[in-house]
CSV table of C-alpha atoms in Angstrom, one decimal:
chain,number,residue,atom,x,y,z
A,20,MET,CA,-12.1,-10.2,-71.6
A,21,GLN,CA,-8.5,-9.1,-71.1
A,22,LEU,CA,-6.6,-5.8,-70.4
A,23,ASP,CA,-3.0,-4.8,-70.8
A,24,GLY,CA,-1.6,-1.6,-68.8
A,25,ASN,CA,0.1,-0.2,-66.1
A,26,VAL,CA,-0.7,-0.3,-62.1
A,27,ASN,CA,-1.3,3.6,-61.7
A,28,HIS,CA,-2.1,4.0,-58.2
A,29,ILE,CA,-3.0,1.0,-55.5
A,30,ILE,CA,-5.8,1.9,-53.2
A,31,PHE,CA,-6.1,-1.0,-51.0
A,32,ARG,CA,-4.2,-4.2,-50.4
A,33,ASN,CA,-4.4,-7.0,-47.9
A,34,GLU,CA,-0.8,-8.6,-47.6
A,35,GLN,CA,-2.6,-11.9,-45.9
A,36,ASN,CA,-4.5,-12.9,-49.2
A,37,GLY,CA,-3.2,-10.5,-51.7
A,38,TYR,CA,-6.6,-9.0,-52.4
A,39,THR,CA,-5.8,-5.7,-54.4
A,40,VAL,CA,-8.0,-2.8,-55.2
A,41,ALA,CA,-6.1,-0.6,-57.7
A,42,ASP,CA,-6.2,1.9,-60.6
A,43,PHE,CA,-5.2,0.6,-63.8
A,44,GLU,CA,-4.1,2.5,-66.8
A,45,VAL,CA,-4.9,1.1,-70.2
A,46,GLY,CA,-4.9,2.5,-73.5
A,47,ASP,CA,-8.2,4.1,-74.9
A,48,GLY,CA,-7.9,2.9,-78.5
A,49,GLN,CA,-7.1,6.5,-79.8
A,50,GLY,CA,-3.5,7.1,-78.7
A,51,GLY,CA,-4.7,8.4,-75.2
A,52,GLU,CA,-5.2,6.5,-71.6
A,53,ILE,CA,-7.9,5.7,-69.1
A,54,LEU,CA,-8.2,5.0,-65.5
A,55,VAL,CA,-10.4,1.9,-64.7
A,56,THR,CA,-10.6,0.2,-61.2
A,57,ILE,CA,-9.3,-3.5,-61.0
A,58,VAL,CA,-9.8,-6.0,-58.0
A,59,GLY,CA,-8.7,-9.3,-57.3
A,60,GLU,CA,-6.0,-11.5,-55.7
A,61,PHE,CA,-2.4,-10.7,-56.9
A,62,PHE,CA,0.9,-12.5,-55.4
A,63,GLU,CA,2.7,-9.3,-55.7
A,64,ILE,CA,2.0,-5.9,-57.4
A,65,LYS,CA,3.9,-3.0,-57.7
A,66,GLU,CA,2.7,0.7,-59.1
A,67,GLY,CA,4.1,1.1,-62.3
A,68,ALA,CA,4.2,-2.8,-63.1
A,69,TYR,CA,2.8,-3.6,-66.7
A,70,LEU,CA,0.3,-6.3,-66.4
A,71,HIS,CA,-1.7,-8.7,-68.7
A,72,LEU,CA,-5.0,-9.2,-67.0
A,73,SER,CA,-7.8,-11.8,-67.7
A,74,GLY,CA,-11.1,-11.3,-66.1
A,75,GLU,CA,-14.4,-9.7,-66.5
A,76,TRP,CA,-16.2,-6.3,-65.8
A,77,THR,CA,-18.8,-6.1,-62.9
A,78,ASP,CA,-20.7,-3.4,-61.5
A,79,HIS,CA,-20.2,-2.7,-57.9
A,80,MET,CA,-23.6,-1.4,-56.2
A,81,ILE,CA,-21.3,1.3,-54.2
A,82,TYR,CA,-18.0,1.6,-56.3
A,83,GLY,CA,-19.5,1.1,-59.9
A,84,GLU,CA,-17.6,-0.4,-62.8
A,85,GLN,CA,-14.7,-2.6,-61.7
A,86,PHE,CA,-12.7,-5.3,-63.5
A,87,LYS,CA,-12.7,-8.3,-61.5
A,88,VAL,CA,-9.3,-10.1,-62.6
A,89,ASP,CA,-9.4,-13.7,-62.6
A,90,SER,CA,-5.7,-14.5,-63.4
A,91,TYR,CA,-2.9,-12.2,-64.8
A,92,HIS,CA,0.9,-12.1,-65.3
A,93,THR,CA,3.3,-9.2,-65.6
A,94,LYS,CA,4.9,-8.5,-68.8
A,95,LEU,CA,6.5,-5.9,-70.6
A,96,PRO,CA,5.0,-3.2,-72.7
A,97,GLU,CA,5.0,-3.1,-76.5
A,98,ASN,CA,4.2,0.3,-77.9
A,99,PRO,CA,6.5,3.3,-77.3
A,100,GLN,CA,4.1,5.3,-74.9
A,101,ALA,CA,3.1,2.2,-72.8
A,102,ILE,CA,7.1,1.7,-72.6
A,103,LYS,CA,7.6,5.4,-71.4
A,104,SER,CA,5.3,5.0,-68.6
A,105,TYR,CA,6.3,1.8,-67.6
A,106,LEU,CA,10.0,3.1,-67.5
A,107,ALA,CA,9.1,6.4,-65.8
A,108,SER,CA,7.1,4.8,-63.2
A,109,GLY,CA,10.4,3.4,-61.5
A,110,ALA,CA,9.7,-0.2,-62.3
A,111,VAL,CA,13.4,-0.7,-63.4
A,112,PRO,CA,15.7,1.0,-60.7
A,113,GLY,CA,17.9,3.6,-62.0
A,114,ILE,CA,15.4,4.9,-64.7
A,115,GLY,CA,13.5,8.2,-64.1
A,116,PRO,CA,11.3,10.1,-66.4
A,117,LYS,CA,13.7,11.9,-68.3
A,118,MET,CA,15.8,8.9,-68.9
A,119,ALA,CA,12.6,6.8,-70.1
A,120,ASP,CA,12.0,9.6,-72.5
A,121,THR,CA,15.6,9.7,-73.9
A,122,LEU,CA,16.1,5.9,-73.9
A,123,VAL,CA,12.7,5.5,-75.8
A,124,GLU,CA,13.4,8.1,-78.1
A,125,ARG,CA,17.0,6.8,-78.7
A,126,SER,CA,15.9,3.0,-79.0
A,127,GLY,CA,12.7,3.2,-80.8
A,128,GLY,CA,10.9,1.4,-78.8
A,129,GLU,CA,13.2,-1.6,-78.6
A,130,ILE,CA,14.9,-0.8,-75.3
A,131,PHE,CA,14.1,-4.3,-73.7
A,132,ASP,CA,16.0,-5.8,-76.6
A,133,ILE,CA,18.8,-3.8,-76.0
A,134,ILE,CA,19.3,-4.5,-72.2
A,135,GLU,CA,18.6,-8.0,-72.8
A,136,ASN,CA,21.2,-8.6,-75.8
A,137,GLU,CA,23.3,-5.4,-76.1
A,138,PRO,CA,23.5,-3.6,-72.5
A,139,GLY,CA,26.7,-1.9,-73.5
A,140,ARG,CA,25.0,0.2,-76.1
A,141,LEU,CA,23.3,2.0,-73.2
A,142,LEU,CA,26.3,4.0,-72.2
A,143,GLU,CA,26.0,6.0,-75.4
A,144,VAL,CA,23.2,7.7,-73.8
A,145,PRO,CA,24.4,10.9,-72.2
A,146,GLY,CA,24.4,11.0,-68.3
A,147,LEU,CA,24.2,7.1,-68.3
A,148,GLY,CA,27.2,5.8,-66.4
A,149,LYS,CA,28.7,2.2,-65.5
A,150,LYS,CA,26.8,2.6,-62.1
A,151,THR,CA,23.6,3.5,-63.3
A,152,LEU,CA,24.0,0.6,-66.0
A,153,ASP,CA,24.7,-1.8,-63.5
A,154,LYS,CA,21.7,-0.7,-61.5
A,155,ILE,CA,19.4,-0.5,-64.2
A,156,LEU,CA,20.5,-4.2,-65.6
A,157,LYS,CA,19.9,-5.8,-62.2
A,158,GLY,CA,16.6,-4.3,-61.8
A,159,TYR,CA,15.5,-5.4,-65.2
A,160,HIS,CA,16.6,-9.0,-64.6
A,161,ASP,CA,15.1,-9.1,-61.0
A,162,THR,CA,11.7,-8.0,-62.7
A,163,LYS,CA,12.3,-10.6,-65.4
A,164,SER,CA,12.6,-13.3,-62.9
A,165,GLU,CA,9.1,-12.1,-61.2
A,166,ARG,CA,7.7,-12.2,-64.7
A,167,ASP,CA,8.7,-15.9,-65.4
A,168,ILE,CA,7.6,-17.1,-61.8
A,169,MET,CA,4.2,-15.6,-62.3
A,170,VAL,CA,3.9,-16.5,-65.8
A,171,LEU,CA,4.6,-20.2,-65.1
A,172,LEU,CA,2.2,-20.3,-62.1
A,173,GLN,CA,-0.7,-18.6,-64.0
A,174,ASP,CA,0.2,-21.2,-67.0
A,175,TYR,CA,-0.4,-24.0,-64.8
A,176,GLN,CA,-3.4,-22.6,-63.0
A,177,ILE,CA,-1.9,-22.3,-59.7
A,178,PRO,CA,-4.4,-20.1,-57.6
A,179,VAL,CA,-2.7,-16.6,-56.3
A,180,ARG,CA,-2.9,-17.8,-52.5
A,181,THR,CA,-1.3,-21.3,-53.3
A,182,ALA,CA,1.6,-19.1,-55.6
A,183,ARG,CA,2.2,-16.8,-52.8
A,184,ARG,CA,3.2,-19.7,-50.6
A,185,ILE,CA,5.2,-21.6,-53.0
A,186,VAL,CA,7.3,-18.7,-53.7
A,187,GLU,CA,7.9,-17.8,-50.0
A,188,VAL,CA,9.4,-21.1,-49.7
A,189,PHE,CA,11.4,-21.6,-53.0
A,190,LYS,CA,12.0,-17.8,-53.8
A,191,ASP,CA,13.7,-17.3,-57.1
A,192,ASN,CA,13.8,-21.2,-57.4
A,193,THR,CA,10.4,-21.4,-58.2
A,194,VAL,CA,10.6,-22.1,-61.7
A,195,SER,CA,13.3,-24.5,-61.6
A,196,VAL,CA,11.8,-26.5,-58.5
A,197,LEU,CA,8.7,-26.9,-60.5
A,198,MET,CA,10.0,-27.8,-63.6
A,199,GLU,CA,12.3,-30.5,-61.9
A,200,ASP,CA,9.4,-32.0,-59.6
A,201,PRO,CA,6.2,-30.2,-58.6
A,202,TYR,CA,5.6,-32.5,-55.8
A,203,GLN,CA,8.4,-31.0,-53.7
A,204,ILE,CA,5.9,-28.3,-53.0
A,205,ALA,CA,3.6,-31.0,-51.1
A,206,LEU,CA,6.7,-32.0,-48.8
A,207,LYS,CA,8.1,-28.6,-48.2
A,208,VAL,CA,5.5,-26.0,-48.6
A,209,PRO,CA,3.1,-25.5,-45.3
A,210,GLY,CA,-0.7,-25.7,-46.2
A,211,ILE,CA,0.0,-27.7,-49.5
A,212,GLY,CA,-1.1,-31.0,-49.5
A,213,PHE,CA,-0.3,-33.9,-52.0
A,214,LYS,CA,-3.7,-33.4,-53.7
A,215,LYS,CA,-3.2,-29.9,-54.5
A,216,ALA,CA,0.6,-30.7,-55.9
A,217,ASP,CA,-0.8,-33.3,-58.0
A,218,GLU,CA,-3.3,-31.3,-59.3
A,219,ILE,CA,-0.6,-28.6,-60.4
A,220,ALA,CA,1.6,-31.8,-61.6
A,221,SER,CA,-1.3,-32.6,-63.8
A,222,ASN,CA,-1.8,-29.5,-65.3
A,223,MET,CA,1.8,-29.5,-66.5
A,224,GLY,CA,1.4,-32.6,-67.9
A,225,LEU,CA,2.5,-35.4,-65.6
A,226,GLU,CA,1.0,-38.8,-66.5
A,227,GLN,CA,-0.5,-40.9,-63.6
A,228,ASP,CA,2.2,-43.5,-63.7
A,229,ASN,CA,4.9,-41.0,-63.8
A,230,THR,CA,7.8,-42.3,-61.4
A,231,ARG,CA,8.2,-38.9,-59.8
A,232,ARG,CA,4.3,-38.9,-58.9
A,233,ILE,CA,4.5,-42.1,-57.3
A,234,ALA,CA,7.7,-41.5,-55.3
A,235,ALA,CA,5.8,-38.5,-54.2
A,236,GLY,CA,2.8,-40.4,-53.0
A,237,ILE,CA,5.0,-43.0,-51.4
A,238,LEU,CA,6.6,-40.3,-49.1
A,239,TYR,CA,3.1,-38.3,-48.6
A,240,ALA,CA,1.6,-41.8,-47.2
A,241,LEU,CA,4.5,-42.1,-45.1
A,242,GLN,CA,3.9,-38.7,-43.4
A,243,ASP,CA,0.6,-40.1,-42.3
A,244,CYS,CA,2.9,-41.4,-39.4
A,245,TYR,CA,2.9,-37.7,-37.8
A,246,LYS,CA,-1.0,-38.1,-37.9
A,247,THR,CA,-1.4,-41.5,-36.3
A,248,GLY,CA,1.6,-41.5,-33.9
A,249,ASN,CA,3.4,-43.8,-35.4
A,250,THR,CA,7.3,-43.7,-36.3
A,251,TYR,CA,7.3,-46.2,-39.2
A,252,LEU,CA,4.8,-48.2,-41.5
A,253,PRO,CA,5.1,-51.5,-42.1
A,254,LYS,CA,5.6,-52.3,-45.9
A,255,GLU,CA,2.2,-53.9,-46.4
A,256,GLU,CA,0.5,-50.9,-44.8
A,257,LEU,CA,2.8,-48.4,-46.9
A,258,VAL,CA,2.2,-49.9,-50.1
A,259,SER,CA,-1.7,-50.0,-49.7
A,260,ALA,CA,-2.0,-46.5,-48.7
A,261,SER,CA,0.2,-45.1,-51.5
A,262,ALA,CA,-1.6,-47.4,-54.4
A,263,GLY,CA,-5.0,-46.1,-52.8
A,264,LEU,CA,-3.7,-42.4,-52.8
A,265,LEU,CA,-2.2,-42.7,-56.2
A,266,GLY,CA,-5.0,-44.7,-57.9
A,267,VAL,CA,-2.4,-46.8,-59.4
A,268,GLU,CA,-1.5,-50.7,-58.9
A,269,ARG,CA,0.6,-51.9,-56.3
A,270,GLU,CA,3.3,-53.3,-58.4
A,271,LEU,CA,4.0,-49.7,-59.2
A,272,VAL,CA,4.3,-48.6,-55.7
A,273,GLU,CA,6.6,-51.4,-54.9
A,274,ASP,CA,8.9,-50.7,-58.0
A,275,GLU,CA,9.6,-47.1,-56.7
A,276,LEU,CA,10.3,-48.0,-53.1
A,277,ASP,CA,14.0,-48.4,-53.6
A,278,SER,CA,14.4,-44.9,-55.4
A,279,VAL,CA,12.4,-43.3,-52.5
A,280,LEU,CA,15.0,-44.7,-50.1
A,281,PHE,CA,17.8,-44.0,-52.3
A,282,SER,CA,16.5,-40.3,-52.5
A,283,GLY,CA,17.5,-40.2,-48.7
A,284,ARG,CA,14.1,-38.9,-47.7
A,285,ALA,CA,13.0,-42.4,-46.1
A,286,TYR,CA,14.7,-45.4,-44.5
A,287,LYS,CA,14.0,-48.9,-44.1
A,288,GLU,CA,14.7,-51.4,-41.2
A,289,VAL,CA,14.2,-55.3,-41.0
A,290,VAL,CA,13.1,-56.5,-38.1
A,291,GLU,CA,12.2,-60.3,-37.8
A,292,GLY,CA,11.9,-60.4,-41.4
A,293,LYS,CA,9.5,-57.5,-41.9
A,294,GLU,CA,10.4,-54.5,-43.3
A,295,HIS,CA,9.7,-51.4,-41.8
A,296,PHE,CA,9.8,-47.7,-43.5
A,297,TYR,CA,10.4,-44.5,-41.6
A,298,PRO,CA,10.3,-40.9,-42.6
A,299,ILE,CA,13.9,-40.0,-42.6
A,300,GLU,CA,13.4,-37.3,-39.9
A,301,LEU,CA,11.5,-39.9,-37.5
A,302,TYR,CA,14.3,-42.3,-38.2
A,303,LYS,CA,16.9,-39.8,-37.3
A,304,ALA,CA,15.1,-38.8,-34.1
A,305,GLU,CA,15.0,-42.7,-32.7
A,306,ASP,CA,18.6,-43.2,-33.8
A,307,ASN,CA,19.9,-40.0,-32.2
A,308,ALA,CA,17.6,-40.8,-28.9
A,309,ALA,CA,18.8,-44.3,-28.8
A,310,TYR,CA,22.3,-43.1,-29.2
A,311,CYS,CA,22.2,-40.1,-26.4
A,312,LEU,CA,20.4,-42.1,-24.1
A,313,ASN,CA,23.1,-45.0,-24.0
A,314,GLU,CA,25.7,-42.2,-23.5
A,315,ILE,CA,23.6,-40.9,-20.3
A,316,LEU,CA,23.3,-44.3,-19.3
A,317,LYS,CA,26.8,-45.1,-19.3
A,318,SER,CA,27.6,-41.9,-17.0
A,319,GLU,CA,27.9,-42.2,-13.3
A,320,VAL,CA,26.3,-39.8,-10.6
A,321,THR,CA,28.0,-39.0,-7.4
A,322,GLY,CA,26.9,-37.7,-3.9
A,323,GLU,CA,26.0,-38.9,-0.6
A,324,ASP,CA,24.4,-42.3,0.3
A,325,PRO,CA,20.5,-41.8,-1.1
A,326,GLU,CA,19.1,-43.8,2.0
A,327,LYS,CA,20.9,-41.2,4.5
A,328,ILE,CA,19.6,-38.2,2.3
A,329,ILE,CA,16.1,-39.4,2.4
A,330,LYS,CA,16.1,-39.8,6.1
A,331,LYS,CA,17.6,-36.4,6.6
A,332,LEU,CA,14.4,-35.0,4.0
A,333,GLU,CA,11.8,-37.1,6.1
A,334,LYS,CA,13.3,-35.5,9.2
A,335,ARG,CA,13.5,-31.8,7.6
A,336,LEU,CA,10.3,-32.3,6.1
A,337,ARG,CA,8.5,-34.2,9.3
A,338,ILE,CA,7.0,-36.5,6.7
A,339,ASN,CA,7.1,-40.2,6.3
A,340,PHE,CA,7.1,-41.7,2.8
A,341,ASP,CA,6.1,-44.9,1.9
A,342,GLU,CA,8.1,-47.5,0.8
A,343,SER,CA,7.2,-47.0,-2.8
A,344,GLN,CA,8.2,-43.2,-2.6
A,345,LYS,CA,11.3,-44.0,-0.8
A,346,LYS,CA,12.3,-46.5,-3.7
A,347,ALA,CA,11.6,-43.7,-6.2
A,348,LEU,CA,13.4,-41.1,-4.3
A,349,TYR,CA,16.4,-43.5,-4.1
A,350,THR,CA,16.3,-44.6,-7.6
A,351,ALA,CA,16.4,-40.8,-9.0
A,352,VAL,CA,19.0,-39.7,-6.7
A,353,SER,CA,21.3,-42.8,-7.4
A,354,ALA,CA,20.8,-43.3,-11.3
A,355,SER,CA,21.7,-41.4,-14.3
A,356,VAL,CA,18.0,-41.8,-16.1
A,357,SER,CA,15.1,-43.0,-14.0
A,358,VAL,CA,11.4,-43.3,-14.6
A,359,ILE,CA,8.9,-43.0,-11.9
A,360,THR,CA,5.1,-43.8,-13.0
A,361,GLY,CA,1.7,-44.2,-11.2
A,362,GLY,CA,-1.7,-43.3,-11.7
A,363,PRO,CA,-3.6,-40.2,-10.3
A,364,GLY,CA,-3.1,-39.4,-6.4
A,365,THR,CA,0.1,-41.9,-5.8
A,366,GLY,CA,2.2,-39.0,-5.2
A,367,LYS,CA,4.1,-38.3,-8.1
A,368,THR,CA,4.2,-34.7,-7.4
A,369,THR,CA,5.4,-34.9,-3.9
A,370,ILE,CA,8.3,-37.1,-5.2
A,371,ILE,CA,9.0,-33.9,-7.5
A,372,SER,CA,9.0,-31.7,-4.5
A,373,GLY,CA,11.1,-34.3,-2.6
A,374,LEU,CA,13.7,-34.3,-5.1
A,375,CYS,CA,13.5,-30.7,-5.6
A,376,GLU,CA,14.6,-30.4,-1.9
A,377,ILE,CA,17.0,-33.2,-2.1
A,378,PHE,CA,19.1,-31.6,-4.9
A,379,SER,CA,18.7,-28.1,-3.2
A,380,SER,CA,20.5,-29.4,-0.2
A,381,LEU,CA,23.2,-31.2,-2.3
A,382,GLY,CA,24.0,-27.7,-4.1
A,383,ILE,CA,22.7,-29.6,-7.5
A,384,LYS,CA,21.1,-27.1,-9.8
A,385,THR,CA,17.8,-28.6,-10.9
A,386,ALA,CA,15.7,-27.9,-14.2
A,387,LEU,CA,11.9,-28.7,-14.1
A,388,ALA,CA,10.0,-29.0,-17.4
A,389,ALA,CA,6.9,-30.5,-19.1
A,390,PRO,CA,5.8,-31.2,-22.5
A,391,THR,CA,2.7,-28.3,-22.5
A,392,GLY,CA,2.6,-24.9,-20.7
A,393,ARG,CA,-0.4,-26.2,-18.2
A,394,ALA,CA,1.6,-29.0,-17.0
A,395,ALA,CA,4.7,-26.7,-16.6
A,396,GLN,CA,2.3,-24.4,-14.9
A,397,ARG,CA,0.9,-27.0,-12.4
A,398,MET,CA,4.6,-28.5,-11.8
A,399,SER,CA,5.7,-25.0,-10.8
A,400,GLN,CA,2.8,-24.4,-8.3
A,401,ALA,CA,3.1,-27.8,-6.8
A,402,SER,CA,6.8,-27.7,-6.2
A,403,GLY,CA,7.2,-24.0,-5.5
A,404,ARG,CA,10.0,-23.7,-7.8
A,405,PRO,CA,10.1,-22.3,-11.7
A,406,ALA,CA,9.3,-24.7,-14.1
A,407,SER,CA,9.0,-24.2,-18.1
A,408,THR,CA,8.0,-26.1,-21.2
A,409,ILE,CA,10.4,-28.3,-22.9
A,410,HIS,CA,10.5,-26.1,-26.1
A,411,ARG,CA,11.5,-23.1,-23.4
A,412,LEU,CA,14.2,-25.2,-21.6
A,413,LEU,CA,15.7,-25.9,-25.0
A,414,GLU,CA,15.3,-22.1,-26.2
A,415,TYR,CA,13.4,-23.3,-29.0
A,416,GLU,CA,13.5,-20.8,-32.3
A,417,TYR,CA,12.1,-20.8,-35.6
A,418,ASN,CA,13.5,-19.8,-38.7
A,419,ALA,CA,10.7,-18.6,-41.0
A,420,ASP,CA,12.8,-17.9,-43.9
A,421,GLU,CA,13.6,-21.8,-44.0
A,422,HIS,CA,10.5,-23.1,-42.0
A,423,LEU,CA,12.9,-24.9,-39.8
A,424,MET,CA,12.8,-25.5,-36.1
A,425,SER,CA,16.0,-25.7,-34.0
A,426,PHE,CA,17.1,-25.3,-30.3
A,427,ARG,CA,19.9,-23.3,-29.1
A,428,ARG,CA,20.5,-25.8,-26.4
A,429,ASN,CA,22.0,-28.9,-28.0
A,430,GLN,CA,25.0,-31.1,-27.7
A,431,ASP,CA,27.5,-28.1,-28.2
A,432,ASN,CA,25.5,-26.0,-25.8
A,433,PRO,CA,23.7,-28.6,-22.8
A,434,ILE,CA,21.3,-27.2,-20.5
A,435,GLU,CA,23.1,-25.8,-17.4
A,436,ALA,CA,21.8,-28.1,-14.6
A,437,GLY,CA,23.0,-31.1,-12.7
A,438,ALA,CA,19.3,-32.8,-12.7
A,439,VAL,CA,16.2,-32.5,-15.1
A,440,ILE,CA,12.9,-33.5,-14.1
A,441,ILE,CA,10.5,-34.0,-17.0
A,442,ASP,CA,6.6,-34.1,-15.7
A,443,GLU,CA,3.7,-35.3,-17.7
A,444,SER,CA,6.2,-37.5,-19.7
A,445,SER,CA,3.6,-39.7,-21.3
A,446,MET,CA,2.9,-36.5,-23.7
A,447,LEU,CA,6.6,-36.6,-24.9
A,448,ASP,CA,6.8,-37.5,-28.7
A,449,ILE,CA,9.9,-38.9,-30.4
A,450,GLU,CA,11.4,-35.7,-31.9
A,451,LEU,CA,11.2,-33.5,-28.8
A,452,PHE,CA,12.6,-36.4,-26.7
A,453,SER,CA,15.6,-36.5,-29.3
A,454,TYR,CA,16.0,-33.2,-29.2
A,455,LEU,CA,15.9,-33.1,-25.4
A,456,LEU,CA,18.6,-35.9,-24.8
A,457,SER,CA,21.0,-34.3,-27.2
A,458,ALA,CA,21.2,-31.0,-24.9
A,459,ILE,CA,21.8,-33.5,-21.8
A,460,GLU,CA,25.1,-33.8,-20.4
A,461,PRO,CA,26.4,-37.2,-19.0
A,462,GLY,CA,26.8,-37.1,-15.7
A,463,THR,CA,23.6,-34.9,-15.6
A,464,ARG,CA,20.6,-36.7,-13.4
A,465,LEU,CA,17.8,-37.3,-15.9
A,466,ILE,CA,13.8,-38.2,-14.4
A,467,PHE,CA,11.0,-38.6,-16.1
A,468,VAL,CA,7.7,-38.6,-14.3
A,469,GLY,CA,4.3,-39.7,-15.4
A,470,ASP,CA,1.2,-42.0,-15.7
A,471,VAL,CA,2.3,-44.7,-18.4
A,472,ASP,CA,-1.7,-45.6,-18.6
A,473,GLN,CA,-2.5,-42.1,-20.1
A,474,LEU,CA,-3.4,-41.6,-23.6
A,475,PRO,CA,0.2,-41.2,-25.5
A,476,SER,CA,1.4,-38.3,-27.1
A,477,VAL,CA,0.0,-36.4,-30.2
A,478,GLY,CA,3.0,-36.6,-32.1
A,479,PRO,CA,5.0,-39.8,-33.0
A,480,GLY,CA,6.1,-42.2,-30.7
A,481,ASN,CA,5.4,-43.9,-27.1
A,482,VAL,CA,8.4,-42.4,-25.4
A,483,LEU,CA,7.2,-43.3,-21.6
A,484,GLY,CA,6.0,-46.3,-22.6
A,485,ASP,CA,9.0,-47.5,-24.6
A,486,LEU,CA,11.4,-46.5,-21.8
A,487,ILE,CA,9.9,-48.9,-19.4
A,488,ASP,CA,9.3,-51.8,-21.8
A,489,SER,CA,13.2,-51.4,-22.7
A,490,GLY,CA,13.8,-53.0,-19.5
A,491,ARG,CA,17.4,-50.4,-19.4
A,492,ILE,CA,15.7,-47.6,-17.6
A,493,PRO,CA,15.4,-48.2,-13.8
A,494,THR,CA,11.6,-47.7,-13.3
A,495,VAL,CA,9.6,-47.2,-9.8
A,496,TYR,CA,6.0,-47.8,-9.8
A,497,LEU,CA,3.8,-45.9,-7.3
A,498,THR,CA,0.9,-47.9,-6.2
A,499,ASP,CA,-0.4,-46.2,-3.1
A,500,ILE,CA,-3.1,-43.8,-3.4
A,501,HIS,CA,-2.6,-40.5,-1.3
A,502,ARG,CA,-5.3,-38.4,-2.3
A,503,ARG,CA,-8.4,-40.5,-0.8
A,504,GLU,CA,-9.1,-37.7,1.3
A,505,GLU,CA,-10.0,-35.1,-0.5
A,506,GLY,CA,-13.3,-36.7,-1.1
A,507,SER,CA,-12.5,-37.6,-5.0
A,508,ALA,CA,-13.0,-41.0,-6.2
A,509,ILE,CA,-11.7,-40.7,-9.7
A,510,SER,CA,-8.4,-42.0,-8.2
A,511,VAL,CA,-9.8,-45.1,-6.7
A,512,GLY,CA,-11.6,-45.9,-9.8
A,513,ALA,CA,-8.7,-45.4,-12.0
A,514,HIS,CA,-6.6,-47.6,-10.2
A,515,GLU,CA,-9.4,-50.3,-10.1
A,516,ILE,CA,-10.0,-50.4,-13.7
A,517,ASN,CA,-6.0,-50.7,-14.3
A,518,ARG,CA,-6.4,-53.8,-12.0
A,519,GLY,CA,-9.1,-55.1,-14.3
A,520,VAL,CA,-11.6,-54.3,-11.6
A,521,VAL,CA,-15.0,-52.6,-12.4
A,522,PRO,CA,-15.2,-49.8,-9.9
A,523,GLU,CA,-18.6,-49.2,-8.1
A,524,VAL,CA,-20.5,-45.9,-9.6
A,525,ASP,CA,-22.0,-43.8,-7.0
A,526,ASN,CA,-24.3,-40.8,-8.9
A,527,ALA,CA,-23.3,-38.5,-6.0
A,528,SER,CA,-19.6,-38.7,-6.5
A,529,ASP,CA,-17.2,-36.9,-9.2
A,530,PHE,CA,-16.9,-40.4,-10.8
A,531,MET,CA,-20.0,-41.5,-13.1
């Protein structure tokens, strides 16, 4: 069943999903008009809009007869009365009820052809000047763009909710983007995966072995790095995953690898004769992190003799640090970048508090941060000093229009601190690590604290483990347990497991 008519009045609309209830004005077949109720999901709907609807009549137990819309697109009315109603509604800025009557009477119902092809003729209409004409033309072409978008989306059976997401990202470029490469929506539109983009592309007539489809499948398979925590995929894994996703022969995938690299959305690195493929964002993050880390390592930090500083701290706090703790404090004070790692109960929190005391006594501003809010809160409670998430430290901001994340703190606007301590560093992923390093000014002490034996970050990369394994970063392992007196067997059990010893399990303890 199909209906053509004007949106007379919007009764209800949910902007989140587009669900709308409206009064709809249609011809009664005798030169008059009647109002019916329409319901359905609409990408965008305005009072006065002229729509072509497809759907079926339903009988609601409370609200009575309604027309349930399955699909729709905006169009221009064709008979003079419908054109008058459309223009009088304000659908085209610059045209009101009186002007609508005048324009239809003078054009004989051909007003849209005149606007499209001979707009100068409208200046012959009394009371219509150049400014009004410009307003009319702009409004008409704006609504034409909307019509073109909706016709395309409906023709290719794109659901309204999906259409909303696509247009939010690509706006007026939606039509050109879809015609050029419909698979762009899988890479750039949140909530739309390869399967949905592939379905749309199929509706648009793209064959299974189309090179654009294969390239998109490769890039989508490569995005699996974000789910698995990897920063790259070996060629063999990438080819197998892509061929399985696409349902094509491996040779077709291999033939398209170079074009994917040429597009600039992936990067290939050859290590010991083996090809590794990166999503370009992860390669840039790794490359930038390596560069920034080298620059920070080249810088020197100055200050008093670390041994004297530690002795002063012990005297002031009336505490005796064990040898591994002294080494950790010494390294963190004397090195531009350092790692302090150890299992539960080994005194990592004590080291952080000690470092804060030392830097405070030296007049060095210290920033404390952790990857998560909970970790930052624990860090603050233990040290007695303010701590934040790394995102807050870097002054995170999100551009909703472009769906991009950025930070105000960067190489041009570095963190204002002489020392930066990052706790729970095992949770750092490569992208956040890269952003952090970009905001560290050479000469700043950068200290990473964490348990390397904990699970790695959810995001791509194994930052803490790689820092230690590189051999370039001074690293101190805390081994002595300092929380035995708390009655917890967890710390002891964890250390025994790390040494390859099966711990004794006592059903009465908290380690069982």
